[in-house]
Short mmCIF file of C-alpha atoms and ligand atoms in Angstrom, two decimals:
data_model
loop_
_atom_site.label_atom_id
_atom_site.label_comp_id
_atom_site.label_asym_id
_atom_site.label_seq_id
_atom_site.Cartn_x
_atom_site.Cartn_y
_atom_site.Cartn_z
CA MET V 1 4.14 -15.27 20.78
CA THR V 2 0.70 -16.60 19.36
CA GLU V 3 -2.47 -14.75 20.48
CA PRO V 4 -5.20 -16.86 22.24
CA ALA V 5 -8.14 -18.43 20.13
CA ALA V 6 -10.24 -15.97 18.77
CA ASP V 7 -13.74 -16.64 20.44
CA THR V 8 -11.88 -15.76 23.59
CA VAL V 9 -10.39 -12.47 22.64
CA PRO V 10 -12.28 -9.38 24.06
CA PRO V 11 -12.73 -6.53 21.80
CA ILE V 12 -10.97 -3.81 22.63
CA LEU V 13 -13.28 -0.42 22.89
CA PRO V 14 -12.89 2.77 22.96
CA PRO V 15 -11.71 5.34 25.02
CA ALA V 16 -8.76 2.48 24.39
CA THR V 17 -5.60 3.95 22.56
CA ILE V 18 -4.64 2.23 19.18
CA GLY V 19 -1.06 3.00 18.19
CA ILE V 20 0.38 3.00 14.42
CA LEU V 21 3.69 2.44 13.44
CA GLY V 22 4.07 5.08 10.87
CA GLY V 23 2.66 8.65 10.61
CA GLY V 24 2.80 9.44 7.11
CA GLN V 25 -0.73 9.55 5.70
CA LEU V 26 -2.57 6.72 5.72
CA GLY V 27 -1.68 6.31 9.09
CA ARG V 28 -3.10 9.90 9.80
CA MET V 29 -6.48 8.70 7.83
CA LEU V 30 -6.78 5.66 9.82
CA GLY V 31 -6.22 7.55 13.24
CA THR V 32 -9.18 10.04 11.55
CA ALA V 33 -11.41 6.55 11.19
CA ALA V 34 -9.99 5.09 14.60
CA ARG V 35 -11.23 8.94 16.39
CA ALA V 36 -14.53 8.82 14.92
CA LEU V 37 -15.31 5.33 16.29
CA GLY V 38 -14.08 7.11 19.81
CA TYR V 39 -10.34 5.75 20.07
CA GLY V 40 -7.04 7.60 21.49
CA VAL V 41 -4.40 7.19 18.82
CA ARG V 42 -0.70 7.23 19.12
CA VAL V 43 1.96 7.05 16.25
CA LEU V 44 5.61 6.04 15.87
CA ASP V 45 7.52 8.34 13.42
CA PRO V 46 10.87 10.11 12.85
CA ASP V 47 9.25 13.31 12.22
CA ILE V 48 7.45 14.83 15.01
CA ASP V 49 5.17 17.01 12.01
CA CYS V 50 4.58 13.84 10.20
CA PRO V 51 0.78 13.78 8.89
CA ALA V 52 -0.68 11.61 11.22
CA SER V 53 0.22 14.01 13.93
CA ALA V 54 -2.02 16.62 13.57
CA VAL V 55 -4.64 13.46 14.55
CA ALA V 56 -2.76 11.92 17.20
CA ASP V 57 -2.46 12.22 20.85
CA ARG V 58 0.80 11.87 20.94
CA VAL V 59 4.07 11.21 18.79
CA GLU V 60 6.59 9.04 19.58
CA VAL V 61 9.46 9.96 17.82
CA GLY V 62 12.11 6.95 16.22
CA ALA V 63 12.82 5.38 13.33
CA TYR V 64 11.31 2.35 12.37
CA ASP V 65 13.72 0.20 14.03
CA ASP V 66 13.38 1.63 17.76
CA VAL V 67 12.82 -0.32 19.87
CA SER V 68 13.13 1.62 22.43
CA ALA V 69 10.90 3.87 20.82
CA ALA V 70 8.39 1.37 20.10
CA VAL V 71 7.93 -0.22 23.35
CA ARG V 72 7.41 3.32 25.02
CA LEU V 73 4.32 3.22 22.03
CA ALA V 74 3.16 0.38 23.36
CA SER V 75 3.00 0.74 26.56
CA GLY V 76 0.19 3.25 26.33
CA CYS V 77 -1.29 1.20 23.60
CA ALA V 78 -4.17 -1.64 23.55
CA VAL V 79 -3.13 -2.52 20.42
CA ILE V 80 -0.83 -1.70 17.00
CA THR V 81 -0.79 -1.66 13.71
CA TYR V 82 1.34 -0.73 11.10
CA GLU V 83 0.50 1.64 7.77
CA LEU V 84 3.73 0.20 6.49
CA GLU V 85 5.75 -2.77 5.85
CA HIS V 86 8.92 -1.63 6.35
CA VAL V 87 8.92 -1.74 9.93
CA ASP V 88 11.15 -4.33 11.27
CA ALA V 89 9.82 -7.10 12.60
CA ALA V 90 11.76 -7.98 15.15
CA LEU V 91 10.40 -4.69 17.13
CA VAL V 92 6.99 -5.93 16.59
CA ASP V 93 7.94 -9.69 18.24
CA THR V 94 9.03 -7.12 20.86
CA ILE V 95 6.40 -5.68 21.42
CA VAL V 96 4.40 -8.61 21.21
CA THR V 97 6.39 -10.02 23.67
CA SER V 98 5.89 -7.02 25.84
CA GLY V 99 1.88 -7.91 25.68
CA VAL V 100 0.16 -5.41 23.67
CA PRO V 101 -1.01 -7.31 20.45
CA VAL V 102 0.29 -6.42 17.02
CA ARG V 103 -2.31 -6.31 14.16
CA PRO V 104 -1.45 -7.41 11.33
CA GLY V 105 1.22 -9.34 13.04
CA ALA V 106 4.82 -10.02 12.10
CA ARG V 107 4.11 -12.69 10.00
CA ALA V 108 2.38 -10.49 7.85
CA LEU V 109 4.91 -8.44 7.67
CA ARG V 110 7.85 -10.70 7.24
CA VAL V 111 6.28 -11.52 4.18
CA THR V 112 5.57 -8.68 2.60
CA GLN V 113 8.65 -6.71 3.04
CA ASP V 114 10.49 -9.39 1.19
CA ARG V 115 9.72 -9.98 -2.37
CA ILE V 116 10.96 -13.06 -2.66
CA ALA V 117 9.32 -14.77 0.17
CA GLU V 118 6.45 -12.90 -1.03
CA ARG V 119 6.49 -14.50 -4.22
CA ARG V 120 7.03 -17.80 -2.81
CA PHE V 121 4.02 -17.55 -0.39
CA VAL V 122 1.67 -16.28 -3.25
CA GLN V 123 2.82 -19.20 -5.68
CA ASP V 124 2.62 -22.16 -2.47
CA ALA V 125 -0.47 -20.37 -1.87
CA GLY V 126 -1.48 -21.86 -5.70
CA VAL V 127 -2.20 -17.97 -7.24
CA ALA V 128 -0.22 -16.82 -10.45
CA VAL V 129 2.74 -14.57 -10.22
CA ALA V 130 5.06 -13.33 -13.45
CA PRO V 131 7.21 -15.45 -14.02
CA TRP V 132 10.17 -14.86 -12.10
CA ARG V 133 13.82 -15.79 -10.78
CA PRO V 134 16.39 -14.96 -7.57
CA VAL V 135 19.55 -13.06 -8.09
CA THR V 136 22.35 -11.04 -6.54
CA THR V 137 22.72 -7.95 -6.60
CA GLY V 138 26.35 -7.27 -8.73
CA ASP V 139 26.26 -11.30 -10.49
CA ASP V 140 25.73 -10.36 -14.27
CA ASP V 141 26.02 -14.55 -14.93
CA ALA V 142 23.10 -14.74 -12.72
CA LEU V 143 21.15 -11.35 -14.56
CA ASP V 144 22.07 -12.79 -18.02
CA ALA V 145 20.69 -16.42 -17.15
CA ALA V 146 17.56 -14.94 -15.51
CA ILE V 147 17.39 -12.56 -18.49
CA GLU V 148 17.74 -15.63 -21.26
CA GLU V 149 15.14 -17.39 -19.56
CA LEU V 150 12.63 -14.93 -19.53
CA GLY V 151 13.59 -13.14 -22.23
CA ALA V 152 13.39 -9.01 -22.42
CA PRO V 153 11.56 -6.32 -21.19
CA ILE V 154 11.91 -7.49 -17.70
CA ARG V 155 11.98 -5.69 -14.16
CA LEU V 156 14.97 -6.05 -12.14
CA LYS V 157 13.15 -5.65 -8.22
CA ALA V 158 15.56 -5.19 -5.13
CA ALA V 159 13.93 -7.65 -2.73
CA PHE V 160 13.49 -5.02 0.57
CA GLY V 161 12.83 -1.66 0.58
CA GLY V 162 10.52 -0.46 -2.21
CA TYR V 163 7.48 1.63 -2.93
CA ASP V 164 6.18 3.67 -5.50
CA GLY V 165 8.35 2.45 -8.13
CA ARG V 166 11.78 3.28 -6.20
CA SER V 167 14.04 0.21 -6.20
CA GLN V 168 13.06 -1.45 -9.73
CA VAL V 169 14.16 -0.71 -13.24
CA ARG V 170 13.12 -2.10 -16.78
CA ILE V 171 15.19 -3.99 -18.63
CA ALA V 172 14.51 -3.61 -22.05
CA THR V 173 17.64 -3.21 -24.26
CA ASP V 174 21.49 -3.72 -23.60
CA ARG V 175 21.84 -0.21 -22.34
CA ASP V 176 19.36 -1.18 -19.38
CA ARG V 177 21.42 -4.35 -19.18
CA ARG V 178 24.65 -2.62 -18.30
CA LEU V 179 23.27 0.13 -16.38
CA ALA V 180 20.90 -2.66 -14.58
CA TRP V 181 22.88 -2.44 -11.16
CA MET V 182 23.91 1.09 -10.94
CA ASP V 183 20.30 1.69 -12.07
CA LEU V 184 18.86 0.14 -8.59
CA GLY V 185 20.97 1.48 -6.15
CA ARG V 186 21.89 -1.17 -4.45
CA PRO V 187 25.03 -2.53 -3.38
CA PRO V 188 26.56 -5.74 -4.22
CA GLY V 189 25.55 -9.01 -2.74
CA ARG V 190 22.00 -8.05 -1.48
CA PRO V 191 18.87 -10.21 -2.61
CA ALA V 192 16.96 -9.45 -5.75
CA ILE V 193 14.51 -10.69 -8.78
CA VAL V 194 14.07 -10.48 -11.80
CA GLU V 195 10.61 -10.65 -13.24
CA ARG V 196 9.11 -10.60 -16.42
CA GLU V 197 7.33 -7.65 -17.94
CA LEU V 198 3.65 -8.70 -18.34
CA ARG V 199 1.28 -7.03 -21.68
CA PHE V 200 -1.86 -6.91 -18.75
CA ALA V 201 -4.90 -5.75 -19.89
CA ASP V 202 -5.61 -3.55 -16.74
CA GLU V 203 -4.08 -2.89 -13.37
CA LEU V 204 -6.30 -4.04 -10.55
CA SER V 205 -6.36 -4.12 -6.70
CA VAL V 206 -8.53 -5.83 -4.48
CA ILE V 207 -8.91 -5.31 -0.42
CA VAL V 208 -9.72 -7.90 2.19
CA ALA V 209 -10.85 -7.09 5.97
CA ARG V 210 -10.11 -10.55 7.87
CA SER V 211 -11.17 -10.56 11.52
CA VAL V 212 -10.29 -11.86 14.30
CA SER V 213 -12.13 -14.59 14.11
CA GLY V 214 -10.93 -15.48 10.23
CA THR V 215 -14.16 -14.06 8.59
CA VAL V 216 -13.05 -12.42 5.41
CA VAL V 217 -14.92 -9.28 3.65
CA PRO V 218 -13.99 -8.15 0.65
CA TRP V 219 -14.53 -5.00 -1.15
CA CYS V 220 -15.06 -4.36 -4.80
CA CYS V 221 -11.94 -4.19 -7.24
CA ALA V 222 -10.27 -1.14 -8.00
CA ARG V 223 -8.90 -0.02 -11.31
CA ASN V 224 -5.52 1.14 -11.17
CA VAL V 225 -2.96 3.32 -13.45
CA HIS V 226 0.77 3.81 -12.40
CA ASP V 227 3.32 6.33 -14.22
CA GLN V 228 6.61 5.40 -13.63
CA GLY V 229 5.74 2.65 -10.79
CA ILE V 230 3.27 5.52 -8.54
CA LEU V 231 -0.27 5.32 -8.34
CA VAL V 232 -1.67 8.38 -10.27
CA GLU V 233 -5.67 7.05 -10.84
CA SER V 234 -8.27 4.60 -9.60
CA GLU V 235 -11.61 4.02 -10.35
CA TRP V 236 -14.09 2.42 -7.78
CA PRO V 237 -15.48 -0.26 -8.62
CA ALA V 238 -13.78 -1.04 -11.23
CA ALA V 239 -16.25 -2.17 -13.88
CA LEU V 240 -15.42 -5.90 -14.46
CA PRO V 241 -17.14 -8.86 -15.60
CA GLU V 242 -18.54 -10.97 -12.56
CA ALA V 243 -16.71 -14.01 -12.77
CA VAL V 244 -13.06 -11.33 -12.49
CA GLN V 245 -14.25 -10.00 -9.06
CA ALA V 246 -14.99 -13.04 -7.86
CA ASP V 247 -11.38 -14.19 -8.45
CA ALA V 248 -9.97 -11.50 -7.18
CA ALA V 249 -12.38 -11.82 -3.53
CA ALA V 250 -11.11 -15.62 -3.65
CA ILE V 251 -7.84 -14.98 -4.16
CA GLY V 252 -7.51 -12.10 -1.24
CA THR V 253 -9.26 -14.04 1.33
CA ARG V 254 -6.98 -17.27 0.67
CA LEU V 255 -3.81 -14.95 0.68
CA ALA V 256 -5.19 -13.41 4.15
CA THR V 257 -5.99 -16.36 5.84
CA GLY V 258 -2.67 -18.31 4.54
CA LEU V 259 -0.72 -14.62 6.22
CA ASP V 260 -3.41 -15.35 9.38
CA LEU V 261 -3.52 -11.40 9.48
CA VAL V 262 -6.02 -9.28 11.34
CA GLY V 263 -7.00 -6.46 9.56
CA LEU V 264 -6.46 -5.40 5.61
CA LEU V 265 -4.51 -7.08 3.32
CA THR V 266 -4.14 -5.30 -0.28
CA VAL V 267 -2.95 -7.25 -2.92
CA GLU V 268 -2.02 -5.63 -6.52
CA LEU V 269 -3.03 -7.64 -9.59
CA PHE V 270 -2.97 -7.73 -13.31
CA LEU V 271 -5.59 -8.48 -15.40
CA MET V 272 -4.93 -10.37 -18.23
CA PRO V 273 -6.00 -9.99 -22.23
CA GLU V 274 -7.75 -13.55 -21.41
CA GLY V 275 -9.53 -12.55 -18.21
CA ASP V 276 -7.30 -14.48 -15.62
CA LEU V 277 -5.33 -12.57 -12.53
CA VAL V 278 -1.93 -12.73 -11.57
CA VAL V 279 -0.97 -11.30 -8.39
CA ASN V 280 1.65 -8.39 -8.56
CA GLU V 281 2.61 -7.70 -4.64
CA LEU V 282 0.97 -7.24 -1.37
CA ALA V 283 0.58 -5.02 1.30
CA PRO V 284 -1.24 -5.71 4.54
CA ARG V 285 -2.56 -2.79 5.37
CA VAL V 286 -5.10 0.45 3.88
CA HIS V 287 -3.53 1.43 0.63
CA ASN V 288 -3.79 4.57 -1.52
CA SER V 289 -6.16 2.42 -4.40
CA GLY V 290 -8.88 1.82 -1.89
CA HIS V 291 -9.05 5.98 -0.98
CA ALA V 292 -12.50 6.06 -2.56
CA THR V 293 -13.40 3.57 -0.04
CA ILE V 294 -14.05 6.99 2.64
CA GLU V 295 -16.52 8.74 0.33
CA ALA V 296 -18.33 5.86 -2.23
CA ALA V 297 -18.51 2.91 0.17
CA ALA V 298 -20.80 1.87 3.15
CA THR V 299 -17.81 1.63 5.41
CA SER V 300 -13.95 2.93 4.33
CA GLN V 301 -10.95 0.40 4.33
CA PHE V 302 -9.85 2.86 7.38
CA GLU V 303 -13.20 2.47 9.63
CA GLN V 304 -12.62 -1.58 8.41
CA HIS V 305 -8.78 -1.88 9.29
CA ILE V 306 -9.48 -0.14 12.76
CA ARG V 307 -12.99 -2.44 13.79
CA MET V 308 -10.56 -5.73 12.73
CA VAL V 309 -7.60 -4.81 14.49
CA CYS V 310 -10.13 -4.04 17.48
CA GLY V 311 -12.19 -7.25 17.12
CA LEU V 312 -15.01 -5.88 16.31
CA PRO V 313 -17.46 -6.42 12.90
CA HIS V 314 -17.15 -5.89 9.83
CA GLY V 315 -18.69 -3.00 8.23
CA ASP V 316 -20.90 -2.88 4.99
CA PRO V 317 -18.20 -2.87 1.75
CA ALA V 318 -20.82 -1.98 -0.56
CA PRO V 319 -20.19 0.36 -2.68
CA LEU V 320 -22.46 3.68 -2.46
CA GLY V 321 -21.85 5.05 -5.70
CA SER V 322 -19.28 4.96 -8.36
CA ALA V 323 -16.09 7.20 -8.28
CA ALA V 324 -12.83 7.74 -8.68
CA MET V 325 -9.43 9.37 -7.18
CA VAL V 326 -6.49 11.33 -8.59
CA ASN V 327 -3.43 11.79 -6.99
CA LEU V 328 -2.18 14.61 -5.82
CA LEU V 329 1.61 14.42 -6.28
CA GLY V 330 4.31 17.48 -5.77
CA THR V 331 6.25 18.67 -8.50
CA GLY V 332 9.79 20.77 -8.78
CA VAL V 333 12.14 22.22 -6.27
CA ARG V 334 11.42 20.80 -2.75
CA ARG V 335 9.45 23.95 -0.85
CA PRO V 336 7.16 24.38 1.74
CA ALA V 337 3.86 23.19 0.37
CA ARG V 338 1.45 26.05 -0.14
CA LEU V 339 -1.69 24.46 -2.90
CA ALA V 340 -3.33 27.25 -5.09
CA GLY V 341 -6.29 26.94 -6.86
CA ILE V 342 -8.19 25.05 -4.22
CA GLU V 343 -11.21 27.69 -4.49
CA ALA V 344 -11.50 26.18 -8.38
CA ALA V 345 -11.04 22.59 -7.43
CA LEU V 346 -13.92 22.51 -5.01
CA ALA V 347 -16.33 24.58 -7.41
CA GLU V 348 -16.79 21.14 -8.79
CA PRO V 349 -19.18 19.41 -6.25
CA ALA V 350 -19.15 16.27 -6.56
CA ALA V 351 -15.06 16.20 -5.70
CA HIS V 352 -13.45 15.93 -1.98
CA LEU V 353 -9.90 16.98 -1.51
CA HIS V 354 -7.70 15.43 0.62
CA LEU V 355 -4.21 17.12 1.75
CA TYR V 356 -1.85 15.16 3.98
CA GLY V 357 -0.39 18.37 5.98
CA LYS V 358 3.48 17.65 5.04
CA ARG V 359 5.28 20.86 5.30
CA ASP V 360 7.16 20.39 2.20
CA VAL V 361 6.61 20.04 -1.61
CA VAL V 362 8.85 17.13 -3.13
CA GLU V 363 8.40 16.46 -7.05
CA ARG V 364 6.86 13.20 -7.21
CA ARG V 365 5.78 13.00 -3.19
CA LYS V 366 2.25 11.74 -2.67
CA MET V 367 0.62 15.22 -1.40
CA GLY V 368 -3.17 14.59 -1.02
CA HIS V 369 -5.79 13.01 -3.54
CA LEU V 370 -9.07 14.01 -4.59
CA THR V 371 -12.12 11.90 -5.15
CA ALA V 372 -14.90 12.83 -7.33
CA LEU V 373 -18.37 10.55 -7.15
CA GLY V 374 -20.60 10.26 -10.83
CA PRO V 375 -23.12 8.18 -12.53
CA THR V 376 -19.90 6.43 -13.69
CA THR V 377 -16.49 5.63 -12.99
CA GLY V 378 -15.66 7.15 -16.37
CA ASP V 379 -17.71 10.18 -15.25
CA ALA V 380 -16.19 10.82 -11.91
CA LEU V 381 -12.44 10.28 -13.26
CA ALA V 382 -13.21 13.12 -15.81
CA THR V 383 -14.83 15.47 -12.41
CA ALA V 384 -11.08 14.42 -10.25
CA ARG V 385 -9.08 15.19 -12.80
CA SER V 386 -10.95 18.36 -14.00
CA ALA V 387 -10.69 19.17 -10.33
CA ALA V 388 -6.95 18.40 -9.62
CA GLU V 389 -6.33 20.20 -13.01
CA ARG V 390 -7.05 23.57 -11.36
CA LEU V 391 -4.77 23.14 -8.78
CA SER V 392 -0.86 23.91 -8.57
CA TRP V 393 1.79 23.76 -6.12
CA MET V 394 3.23 28.15 -5.27
CA PRO V 395 6.61 28.22 -6.57
P1 ATP Z 1 3.94 0.16 -4.25
O1 ATP Z 1 5.05 -0.32 -3.48
O2 ATP Z 1 3.78 2.02 -4.87
O3 ATP Z 1 3.36 -0.20 -5.08
P2 ATP Z 1 6.66 -0.96 -5.98
O4 ATP Z 1 7.89 0.21 -5.95
O5 ATP Z 1 6.46 -2.06 -4.62
O6 ATP Z 1 5.52 -0.13 -5.70
P3 ATP Z 1 5.79 -2.87 -7.79
O7 ATP Z 1 4.14 -2.37 -7.38
O8 ATP Z 1 6.30 -3.94 -8.12
O9 ATP Z 1 6.75 -1.36 -7.01
O10 ATP Z 1 5.54 -1.75 -9.54
C1 ATP Z 1 4.98 -0.88 -9.57
C2 ATP Z 1 4.81 -0.77 -10.51
O11 ATP Z 1 5.28 -1.35 -12.11
C3 ATP Z 1 3.20 -2.06 -11.33
O12 ATP Z 1 1.90 -1.40 -10.52
C4 ATP Z 1 3.40 -2.19 -12.83
O13 ATP Z 1 2.73 -1.12 -13.27
C5 ATP Z 1 4.56 -1.69 -13.07
N1 ATP Z 1 4.66 -3.21 -12.97
C6 ATP Z 1 6.08 -3.72 -11.89
N2 ATP Z 1 6.39 -4.79 -12.30
C7 ATP Z 1 5.57 -5.38 -13.56
C8 ATP Z 1 5.95 -6.34 -14.61
N3 ATP Z 1 6.81 -8.14 -14.25
N4 ATP Z 1 4.67 -6.25 -15.54
C9 ATP Z 1 4.43 -5.07 -15.88
N5 ATP Z 1 4.55 -4.32 -15.24
C10 ATP Z 1 5.32 -4.32 -14.23
MG1 MG Z 2 2.63 -2.18 -6.67
#
């Protein structure tokens, strides 16, 4: 199932069709970039009206482990990629066996969808992670021992299936400890990790793009702010000492090479008070913290990912200016998504609105984002926030 040597792999050229496993907002923005380059786009998603359906020639309706739907998708595509790491790895193997390459590939998927495998991979690559222990849900003795060794507060994270801060709980008090298994919401006997909570100075992310021939090109780091585990704001490029940017690029390059992936790798990082970097988690894909590259980089993360999976040369990752992105999260009870205040928000001429076309608004669901440019990332952030404040979801 390995691909032939890189220099013998011909590029996939437009008007070939690219298949995307997952039709959410990342699939939609990948599809938009693919279309701009002249490619066809098909997606696999359980929902025929998924966000990416607006830019897809066809939506293959199926779950992320529906092998027959995936094979149907692949039969019309020259290459397959994914917009989320919670795709069944065996499904990816089946597609590869059918003769259609999947990039970044099954290995990157297997490692990054399992927090335990991911932590081990990062450590084995000689890159720092927070001190951690594997545990099994329901095993009180192991949890107590891990908390004792690592020292509270700690984070208990399910090994599989987490995103946007779901599938993890913070344990700071005895009460948290008593409720931990219930709050984690996993049945007994499942793999999980316990990890020391770090007092970081900042959260950063670095995105790197690795080509079929193994060349890695990084973007500058983003500085990210999370609220209850969900990304709310990013500044790009983060104002950081040159040495930190270089460390982050080196970490991204080493990990992307170690995974042998083709496409993008996002590395979420903690910047510690002394300036050292600790890896939080990996995503073998485009990432929410890279959205500002659409307006603020010579090449966006979406275009670059399409270039990589098609075997084309890298675009220039250089910043064109200073930018900030604010996520538009849903609020209130589930209801049809109607956004008020769009004209007022766009009266801010430096602000750019992206809406993902989700039919229903749901509390804390990622519905869209706003990116602004400015003289500094701080100015850009103030502009993006001020535009976002003028928006609200109608009752
Ligand atoms: P996503 O996949 O959307 O990034 P996730 O559910 O996989 O989210 P993590 O990235 O593990 O979750 O954690 C989400 C956020 O919680 C982090 O960005 C950070 O703000 C906080 N966090 C997680 N682990 C730690 C830790 N060990 N120390 C301090 N903060 C942490
Ligand atoms: Mg994360």
